[in-house]
XYZ file of C-alpha atoms in Angstrom:
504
model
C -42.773 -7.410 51.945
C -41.243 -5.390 54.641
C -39.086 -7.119 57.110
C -39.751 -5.794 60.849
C -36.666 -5.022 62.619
C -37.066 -7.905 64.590
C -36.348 -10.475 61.832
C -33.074 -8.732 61.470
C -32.051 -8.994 64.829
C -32.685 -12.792 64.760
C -30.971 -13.173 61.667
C -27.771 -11.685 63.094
C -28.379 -13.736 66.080
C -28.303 -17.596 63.907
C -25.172 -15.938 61.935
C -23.774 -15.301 65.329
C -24.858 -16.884 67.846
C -25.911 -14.357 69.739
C -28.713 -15.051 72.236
C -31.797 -13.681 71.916
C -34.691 -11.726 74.403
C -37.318 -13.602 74.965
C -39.449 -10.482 73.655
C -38.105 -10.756 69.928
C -39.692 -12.643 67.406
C -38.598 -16.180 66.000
C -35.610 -16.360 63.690
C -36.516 -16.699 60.322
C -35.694 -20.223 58.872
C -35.930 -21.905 55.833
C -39.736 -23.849 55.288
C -39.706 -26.684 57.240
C -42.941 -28.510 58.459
C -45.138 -25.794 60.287
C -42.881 -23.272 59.265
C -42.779 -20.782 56.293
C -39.960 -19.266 55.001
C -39.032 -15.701 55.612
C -39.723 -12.942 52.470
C -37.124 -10.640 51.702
C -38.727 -7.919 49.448
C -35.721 -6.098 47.774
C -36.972 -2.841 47.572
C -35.945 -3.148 51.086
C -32.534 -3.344 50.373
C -32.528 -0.456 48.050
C -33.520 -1.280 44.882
C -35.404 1.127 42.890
C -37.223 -0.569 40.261
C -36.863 2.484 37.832
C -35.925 0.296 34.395
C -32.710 2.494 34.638
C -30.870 2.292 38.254
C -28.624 -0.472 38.694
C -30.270 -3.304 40.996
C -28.087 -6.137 41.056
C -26.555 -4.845 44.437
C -29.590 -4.731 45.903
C -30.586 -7.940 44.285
C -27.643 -9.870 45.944
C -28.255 -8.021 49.051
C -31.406 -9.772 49.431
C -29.993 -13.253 48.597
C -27.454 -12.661 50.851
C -29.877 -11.537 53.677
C -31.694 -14.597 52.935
C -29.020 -17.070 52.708
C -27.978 -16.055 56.269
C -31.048 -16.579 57.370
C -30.694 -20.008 56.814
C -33.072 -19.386 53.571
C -36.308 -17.660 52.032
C -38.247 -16.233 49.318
C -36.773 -13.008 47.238
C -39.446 -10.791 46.760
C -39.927 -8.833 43.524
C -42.908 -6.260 43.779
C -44.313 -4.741 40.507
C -41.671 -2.635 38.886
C -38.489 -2.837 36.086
C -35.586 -3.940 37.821
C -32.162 -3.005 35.740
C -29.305 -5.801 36.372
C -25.988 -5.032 34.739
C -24.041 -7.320 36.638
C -24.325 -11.453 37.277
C -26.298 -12.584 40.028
C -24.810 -15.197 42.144
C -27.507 -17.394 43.701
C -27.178 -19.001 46.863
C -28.736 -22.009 48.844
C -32.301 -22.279 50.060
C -33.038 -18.907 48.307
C -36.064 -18.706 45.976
C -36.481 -15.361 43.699
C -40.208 -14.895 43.401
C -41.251 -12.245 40.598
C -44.874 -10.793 41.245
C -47.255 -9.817 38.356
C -45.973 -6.478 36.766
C -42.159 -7.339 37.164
C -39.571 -7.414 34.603
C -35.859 -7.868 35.245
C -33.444 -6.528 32.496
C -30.577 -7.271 31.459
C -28.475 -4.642 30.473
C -25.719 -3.517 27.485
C -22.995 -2.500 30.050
C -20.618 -5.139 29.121
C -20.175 -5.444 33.376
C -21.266 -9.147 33.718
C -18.750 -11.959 34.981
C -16.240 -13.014 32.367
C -16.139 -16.314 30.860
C -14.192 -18.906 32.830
C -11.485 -20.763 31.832
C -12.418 -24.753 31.138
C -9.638 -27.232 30.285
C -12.470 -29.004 28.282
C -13.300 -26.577 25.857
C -12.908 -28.807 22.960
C -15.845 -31.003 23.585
C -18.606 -29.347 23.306
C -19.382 -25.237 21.860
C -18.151 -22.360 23.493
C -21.305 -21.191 25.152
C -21.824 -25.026 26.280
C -18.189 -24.732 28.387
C -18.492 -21.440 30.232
C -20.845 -20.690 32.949
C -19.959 -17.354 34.895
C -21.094 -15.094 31.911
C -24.988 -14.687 31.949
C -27.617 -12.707 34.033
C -27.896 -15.566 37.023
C -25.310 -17.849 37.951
C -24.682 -20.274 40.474
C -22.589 -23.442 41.363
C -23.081 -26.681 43.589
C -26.340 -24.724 45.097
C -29.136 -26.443 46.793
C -32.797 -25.589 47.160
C -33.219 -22.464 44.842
C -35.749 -21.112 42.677
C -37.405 -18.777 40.240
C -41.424 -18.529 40.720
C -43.690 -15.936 40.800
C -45.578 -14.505 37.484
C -42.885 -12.168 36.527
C -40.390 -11.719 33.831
C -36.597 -11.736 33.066
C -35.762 -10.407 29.985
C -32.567 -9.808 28.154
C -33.615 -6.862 26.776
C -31.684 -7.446 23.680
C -28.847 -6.929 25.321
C -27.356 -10.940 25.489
C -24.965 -12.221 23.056
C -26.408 -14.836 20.822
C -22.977 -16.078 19.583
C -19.290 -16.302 21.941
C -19.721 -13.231 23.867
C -16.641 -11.173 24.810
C -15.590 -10.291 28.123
C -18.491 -8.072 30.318
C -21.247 -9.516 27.807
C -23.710 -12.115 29.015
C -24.944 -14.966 26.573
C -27.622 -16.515 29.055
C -30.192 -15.796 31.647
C -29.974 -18.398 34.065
C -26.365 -20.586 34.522
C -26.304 -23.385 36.582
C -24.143 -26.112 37.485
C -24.573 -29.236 40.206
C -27.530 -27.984 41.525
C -30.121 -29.814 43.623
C -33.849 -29.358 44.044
C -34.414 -26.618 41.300
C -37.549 -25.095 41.005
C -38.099 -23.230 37.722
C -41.820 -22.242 37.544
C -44.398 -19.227 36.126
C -42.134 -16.852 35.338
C -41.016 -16.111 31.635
C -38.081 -15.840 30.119
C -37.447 -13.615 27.413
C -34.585 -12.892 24.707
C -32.024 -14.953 26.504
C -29.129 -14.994 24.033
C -27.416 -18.108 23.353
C -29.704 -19.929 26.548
C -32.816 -18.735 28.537
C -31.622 -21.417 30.859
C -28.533 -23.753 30.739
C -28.538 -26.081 33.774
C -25.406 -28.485 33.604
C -24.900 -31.634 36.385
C -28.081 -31.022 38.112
C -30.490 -33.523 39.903
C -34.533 -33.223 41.078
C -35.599 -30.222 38.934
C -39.524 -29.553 38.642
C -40.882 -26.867 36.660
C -44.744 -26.024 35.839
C -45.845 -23.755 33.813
C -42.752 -21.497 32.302
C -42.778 -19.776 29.644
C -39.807 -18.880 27.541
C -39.693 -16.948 24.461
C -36.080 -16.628 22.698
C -37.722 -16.905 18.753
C -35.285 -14.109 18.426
C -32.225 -15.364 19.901
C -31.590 -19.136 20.178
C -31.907 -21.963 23.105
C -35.205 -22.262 25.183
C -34.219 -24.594 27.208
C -30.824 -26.595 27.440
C -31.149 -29.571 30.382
C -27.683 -31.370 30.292
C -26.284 -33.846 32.752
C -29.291 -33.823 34.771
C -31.330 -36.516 36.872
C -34.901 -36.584 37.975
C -36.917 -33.756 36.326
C -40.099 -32.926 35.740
C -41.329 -30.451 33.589
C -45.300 -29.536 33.233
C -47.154 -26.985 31.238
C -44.499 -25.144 30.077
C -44.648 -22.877 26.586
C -41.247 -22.691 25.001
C -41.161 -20.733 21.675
C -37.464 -20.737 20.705
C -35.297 -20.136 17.818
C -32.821 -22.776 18.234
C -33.427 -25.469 19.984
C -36.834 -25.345 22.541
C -36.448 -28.131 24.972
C -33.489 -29.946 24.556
C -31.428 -32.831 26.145
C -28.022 -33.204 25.862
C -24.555 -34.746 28.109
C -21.470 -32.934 27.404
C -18.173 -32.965 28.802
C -17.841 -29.548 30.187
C -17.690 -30.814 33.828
C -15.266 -32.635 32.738
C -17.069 -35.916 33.370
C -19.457 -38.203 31.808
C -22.226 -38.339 34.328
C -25.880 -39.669 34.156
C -28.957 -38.332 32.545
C -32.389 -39.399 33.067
C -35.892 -40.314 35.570
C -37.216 -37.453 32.839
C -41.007 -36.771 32.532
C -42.133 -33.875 30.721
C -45.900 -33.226 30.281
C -48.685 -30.925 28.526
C -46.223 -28.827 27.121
C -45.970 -26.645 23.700
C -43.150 -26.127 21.888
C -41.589 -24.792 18.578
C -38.283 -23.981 16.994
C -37.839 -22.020 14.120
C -34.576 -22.912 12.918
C -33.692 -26.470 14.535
C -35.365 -28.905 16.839
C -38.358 -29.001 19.136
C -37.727 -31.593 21.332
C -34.714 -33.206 20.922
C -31.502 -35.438 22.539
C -27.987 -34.225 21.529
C -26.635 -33.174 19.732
C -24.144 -33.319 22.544
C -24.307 -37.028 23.780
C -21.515 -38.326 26.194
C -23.047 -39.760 29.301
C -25.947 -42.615 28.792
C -29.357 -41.450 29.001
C -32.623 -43.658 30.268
C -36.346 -43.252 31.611
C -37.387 -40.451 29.666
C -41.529 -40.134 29.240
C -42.930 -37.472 27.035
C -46.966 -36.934 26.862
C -49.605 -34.152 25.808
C -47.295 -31.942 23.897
C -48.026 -30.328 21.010
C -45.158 -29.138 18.513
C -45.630 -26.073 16.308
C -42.484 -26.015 13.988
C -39.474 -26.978 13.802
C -37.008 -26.576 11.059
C -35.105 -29.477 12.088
C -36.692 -32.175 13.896
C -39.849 -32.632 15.762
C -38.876 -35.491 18.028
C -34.589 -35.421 17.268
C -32.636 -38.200 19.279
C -29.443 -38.274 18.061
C -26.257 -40.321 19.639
C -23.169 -38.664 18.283
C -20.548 -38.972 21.052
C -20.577 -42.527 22.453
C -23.656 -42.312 24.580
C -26.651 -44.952 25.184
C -29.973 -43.527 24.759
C -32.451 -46.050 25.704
C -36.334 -46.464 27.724
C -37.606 -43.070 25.487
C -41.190 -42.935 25.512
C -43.635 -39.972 23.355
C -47.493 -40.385 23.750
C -50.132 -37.662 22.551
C -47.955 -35.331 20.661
C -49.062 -33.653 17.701
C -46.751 -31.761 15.051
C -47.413 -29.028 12.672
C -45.222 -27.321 10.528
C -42.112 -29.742 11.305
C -39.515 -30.284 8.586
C -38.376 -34.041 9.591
C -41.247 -35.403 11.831
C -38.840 -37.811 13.829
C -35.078 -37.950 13.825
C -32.966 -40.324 15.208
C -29.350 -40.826 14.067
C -26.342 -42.541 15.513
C -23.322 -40.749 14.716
C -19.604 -40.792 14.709
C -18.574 -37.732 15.943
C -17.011 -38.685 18.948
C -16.228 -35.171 20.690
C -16.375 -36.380 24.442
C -13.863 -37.006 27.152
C -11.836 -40.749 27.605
C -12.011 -42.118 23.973
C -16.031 -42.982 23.779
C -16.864 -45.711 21.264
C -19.928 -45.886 19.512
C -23.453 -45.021 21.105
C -26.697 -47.083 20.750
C -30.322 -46.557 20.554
C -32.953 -48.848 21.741
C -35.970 -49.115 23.678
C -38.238 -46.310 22.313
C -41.934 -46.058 21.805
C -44.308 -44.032 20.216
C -48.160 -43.993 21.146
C -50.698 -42.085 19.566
C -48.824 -39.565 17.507
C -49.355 -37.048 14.357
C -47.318 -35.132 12.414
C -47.800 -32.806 9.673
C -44.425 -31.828 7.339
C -43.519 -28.780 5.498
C -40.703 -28.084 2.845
C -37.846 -28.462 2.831
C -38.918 -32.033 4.072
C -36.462 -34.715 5.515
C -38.428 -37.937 5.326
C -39.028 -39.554 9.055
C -35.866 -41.177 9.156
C -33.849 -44.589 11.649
C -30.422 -44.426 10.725
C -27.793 -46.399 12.359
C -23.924 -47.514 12.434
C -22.858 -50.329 11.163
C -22.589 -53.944 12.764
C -23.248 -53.948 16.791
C -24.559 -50.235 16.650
C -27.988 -50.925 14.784
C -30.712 -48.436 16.269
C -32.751 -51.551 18.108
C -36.467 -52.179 19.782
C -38.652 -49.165 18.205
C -41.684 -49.118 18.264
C -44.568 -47.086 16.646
C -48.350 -47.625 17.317
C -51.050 -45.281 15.840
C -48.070 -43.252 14.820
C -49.907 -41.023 11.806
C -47.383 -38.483 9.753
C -48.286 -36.561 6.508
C -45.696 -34.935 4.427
C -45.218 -32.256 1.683
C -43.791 -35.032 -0.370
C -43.864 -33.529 -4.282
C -40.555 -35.644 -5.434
C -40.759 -37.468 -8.512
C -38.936 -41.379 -9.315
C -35.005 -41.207 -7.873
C -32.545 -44.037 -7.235
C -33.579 -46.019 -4.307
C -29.992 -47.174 -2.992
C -28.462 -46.098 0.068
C -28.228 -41.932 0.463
C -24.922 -40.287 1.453
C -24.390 -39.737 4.999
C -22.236 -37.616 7.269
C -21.828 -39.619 10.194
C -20.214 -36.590 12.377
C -23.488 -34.262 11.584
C -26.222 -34.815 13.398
C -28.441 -32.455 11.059
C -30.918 -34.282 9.370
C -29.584 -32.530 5.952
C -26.348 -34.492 7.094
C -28.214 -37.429 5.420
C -29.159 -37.112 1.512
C -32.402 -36.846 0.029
C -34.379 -40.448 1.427
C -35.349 -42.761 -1.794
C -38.860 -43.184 0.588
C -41.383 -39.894 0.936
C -42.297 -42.023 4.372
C -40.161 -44.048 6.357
C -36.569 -44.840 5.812
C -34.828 -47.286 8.002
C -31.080 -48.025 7.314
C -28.973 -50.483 10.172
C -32.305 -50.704 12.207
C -33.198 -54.273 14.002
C -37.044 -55.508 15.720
C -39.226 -51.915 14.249
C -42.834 -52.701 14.465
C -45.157 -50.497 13.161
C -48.953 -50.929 14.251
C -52.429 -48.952 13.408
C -49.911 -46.461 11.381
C -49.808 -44.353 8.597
C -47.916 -42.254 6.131
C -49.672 -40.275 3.634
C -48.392 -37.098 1.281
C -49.559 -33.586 0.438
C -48.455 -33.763 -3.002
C -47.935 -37.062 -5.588
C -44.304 -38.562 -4.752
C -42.970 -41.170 -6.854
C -40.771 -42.391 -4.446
C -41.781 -45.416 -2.638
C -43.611 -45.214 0.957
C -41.244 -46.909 3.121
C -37.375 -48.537 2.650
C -35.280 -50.343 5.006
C -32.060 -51.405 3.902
C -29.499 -53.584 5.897
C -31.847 -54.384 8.677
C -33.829 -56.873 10.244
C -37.002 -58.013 12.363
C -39.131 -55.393 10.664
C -43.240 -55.878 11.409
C -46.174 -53.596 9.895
C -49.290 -54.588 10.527
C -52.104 -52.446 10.032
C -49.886 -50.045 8.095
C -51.467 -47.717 5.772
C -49.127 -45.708 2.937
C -50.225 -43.463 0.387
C -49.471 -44.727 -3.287
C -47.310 -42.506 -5.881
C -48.893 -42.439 -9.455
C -44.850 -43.046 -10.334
C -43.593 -45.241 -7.228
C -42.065 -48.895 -8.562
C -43.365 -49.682 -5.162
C -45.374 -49.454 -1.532
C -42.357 -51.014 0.609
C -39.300 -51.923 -0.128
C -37.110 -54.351 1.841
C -33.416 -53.964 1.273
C -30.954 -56.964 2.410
C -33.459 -57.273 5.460
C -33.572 -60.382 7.199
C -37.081 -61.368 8.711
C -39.785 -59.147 7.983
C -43.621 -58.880 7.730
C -46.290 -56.951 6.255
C -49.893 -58.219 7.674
C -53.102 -56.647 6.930
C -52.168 -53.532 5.513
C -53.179 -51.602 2.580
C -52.617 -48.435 0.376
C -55.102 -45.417 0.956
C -57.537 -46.755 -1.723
C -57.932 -49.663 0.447
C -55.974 -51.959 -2.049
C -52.576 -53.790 -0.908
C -49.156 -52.891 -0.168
C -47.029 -53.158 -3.381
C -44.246 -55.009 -1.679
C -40.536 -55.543 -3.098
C -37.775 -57.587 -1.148
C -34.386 -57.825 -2.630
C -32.242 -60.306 -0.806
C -34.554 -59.986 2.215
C -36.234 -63.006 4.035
C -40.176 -62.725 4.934
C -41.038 -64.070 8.410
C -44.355 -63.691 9.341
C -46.090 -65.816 12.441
């Protein structure tokens, strides 16, 4: 909207300090109760909105205007805006994109250069540097990007480590507070749509991001008390992802997480998914009403690989089609994080009310552990329904390889179990569950090996025309089948070598 030239005489009065005639209008302030925020409407300070002219100056002019003015709303009117240089967001400044416009990002190799980071090692290139992408900003409070708009990279962002002048991202930040990330879309974002790193109180409803051409959706790392609703995030890479790195040079806290009535899907990797990047501990995490439409990867990944303590995870109402391992969860050894980390754990995780649907290549649904203190610990699954392509015929049932500094689920060899495998896993319970096959397996339903305080009660498996058995229990101390049965309605076929049944 068009600012009267009153509004810009009391801005230049607060910067200042001028006093003011008591004829002028109010100075414009940021929204406070009883008080909206002023509108800046770029075209105001000379943006053109031709898909061809270079905005960004008039872009930051805005933000600049409205930063001074102790804060406001960035107004985008109907129109293609061409940005060939970063943005650099300020405080208390929301960019609001009406219906009809489209930010682009631009082949001009002009954007910031990639900054140095003493911390490279620990994590990948595009995880470490910040300055290179379309928005950036740094220990900012208060901003946004709302509206029903669009910012699209055109094409034009680097989807792998971009040189210098060439963006890899749409939206950088870094110690932000009070984010709000809602209706716009994001489109063809490179390596990241949006990369937020050491963040805290982030809400977003209903995004949309679409990089099924490039890679990232969404990458939330380091971050504290979010809440994501309604968003649609079709990605090639990873959609919505959670991860702790070291790029701040820091472990710091992650969690206080809800995400709701959301759809996702990943063509190449992981839906929904913690890690693979893992330092700092992560807790309070509630997932519900999403629905998952591919992933070539996992589902529902959680993977530990650098030390950290995933724990208090909890999925309800999610349904997944077209997912090559339904759920994922791994502890690893990679280790690549700041101040010698140890070993992670995973514990405290429930699942409510789930189904999954797998496709080939198929990684069985899969605990796997470390070795002696570092069992995954405290799952739990309840009406938790998966079907998979299954297909295999009879194969060894002892332990599959493992490369414990890939967090892949390939990094793991082909499961002896179509269903279930659970290796260094303690206190699973499965209840009102299920794991059926598209095609006749002759491996058996479930295995756990080297585990213990395993319950399934009302558990349902499909039966192989080949299988030597239903479940098999593998140096497991304490478990119990109760009241389940095979498809057919028959009982579980169960075999226990140098395993201990405890049932109440």
């Amino acid at each position: 909207m068009k600012r009267i030239a009153a509004l810009a005489v009391s801005a230049l009065a607060i910067v200042f300090g001028v006093a003011q005639a008591p004829t002028l209008a109010a100075p414009a302030a940021p929204a406070t109760a009883g008080r909206a925020a002023a509108t800046f409407d770029v075209m105001d300070y000379g943006a053109k909105a031709d898909g061809s002219t270079n905005d960004t100056g008039a872009i930051e002019k805005a933000i600049n205007a409205a930063n001074a003015a102790g804060g406001g709303t960035v107004e985008f009117p109907s129109g293609q805006y061409k940005s060939k240089n970063t943005v650099h967001l300020k405080s208390n400044v929301t960019l609001q994109l009406d219906s009809g416009a489209t930010i682009q990002g631009s082949s001009a190799d002009t954007y910031d250069k990639p900054e140095s980071n003493p911390n490279d090692d620990y994590q990948d290139y595009g995880h470490s540097h910040f300055h290179n992408a379309m928005f950036y900003g740094d220990k900012l409070t208060n901003i946004g990007f709302t509206g029903s708009g669009t910012i699209d990279g055109a094409g034009n962002l680097i989807t792998g480590n971009p040189d210098s002048g060439e963006a890899d991202k749409i939206i950088s930040l870094t110690r932000c507070k009070d984010l709000t990330l809602s209706g716009v879309t994001l489109r063809r974002g490179g390596h990241f749509a949006a990369l937020i790193n050491g963040c805290d109180n982030v809400t977003s409803d209903h995004l949309t991001i679409d990089t099924a051409s490039d890679r990232d959706g969404w990458n939330i790392i380091s971050t504290t008390n979010v809440t994501v609703t309604g968003a649609n995030i079709a990605a090639n890479d990873d959609a919505l992802v959670f991860k702790s790195d070291y790029a701040l040079g820091a472990k710091l806290a992650n969690g206080h997480v809800k995400v709701r009535d959301s759809k996702l899907s990943a063509k190449c990797c992981n839906a929904l998914m913690f890690g693979s990047e893992t330092c700092g501990d992560f807790t309070d995490y509630d997932f519900q009403g999403i629905t998952i439409n591919g992933a070539d990867k996992s589902g529902l990944g959680m993977v530990s690989m650098d030390g950290s303590n995933i724990s208090d995870v909890h999925y309800r109402d999610i349904t997944m089609t077209g997912v090559h391992s339904p759920v994922m969860m791994k502890i690893g050894t990679r280790k690549r994080c700041g101040n010698n980390p140890g070993v992670g754990h995973i514990s405290n995780v429930t699942f409510d009310d789930i189904t999954g649907t797998g496709n080939s290549p198929s990684f069985s649904p899969t605990l796997w552990g470390e070795s002696g203190s570092n069992h995954i610990s405290d799952i739990t699954f309840n009406n938790v329904n998966l079907t998979v392509p299954g297909g295999n015929g009879t194969m060894s049932t002892g332990v599959p390889s493992n490369d414990a500094k890939d967090y892949n689920p390939k990094s793991i060899g082909t499961r002896p179990a179509f269903g279930w495998y659970l290796h260094n896993a303690d206190r699973i319970t499965f209840t009102d569950s299920s794991v059926r096959f598209a095609g006749d397996d002759g491996r058996p339903a479930v295995i756990a090996n080297a585990a213990s305080g395993l319950k399934f009660n009302h558990f349902t498996a499909e039966r192989g025309d080949d299988s030597p058995a239903d479940v098999m229990f593998q140096s497991v101390n304490g478990y119990c089948v109760s009241d389940s049965a095979n498809t057919s309605g028959g009982a579980l076929r169960v075999n226990a070598s140098g395993s201990t049944e405890t049932c109440p």
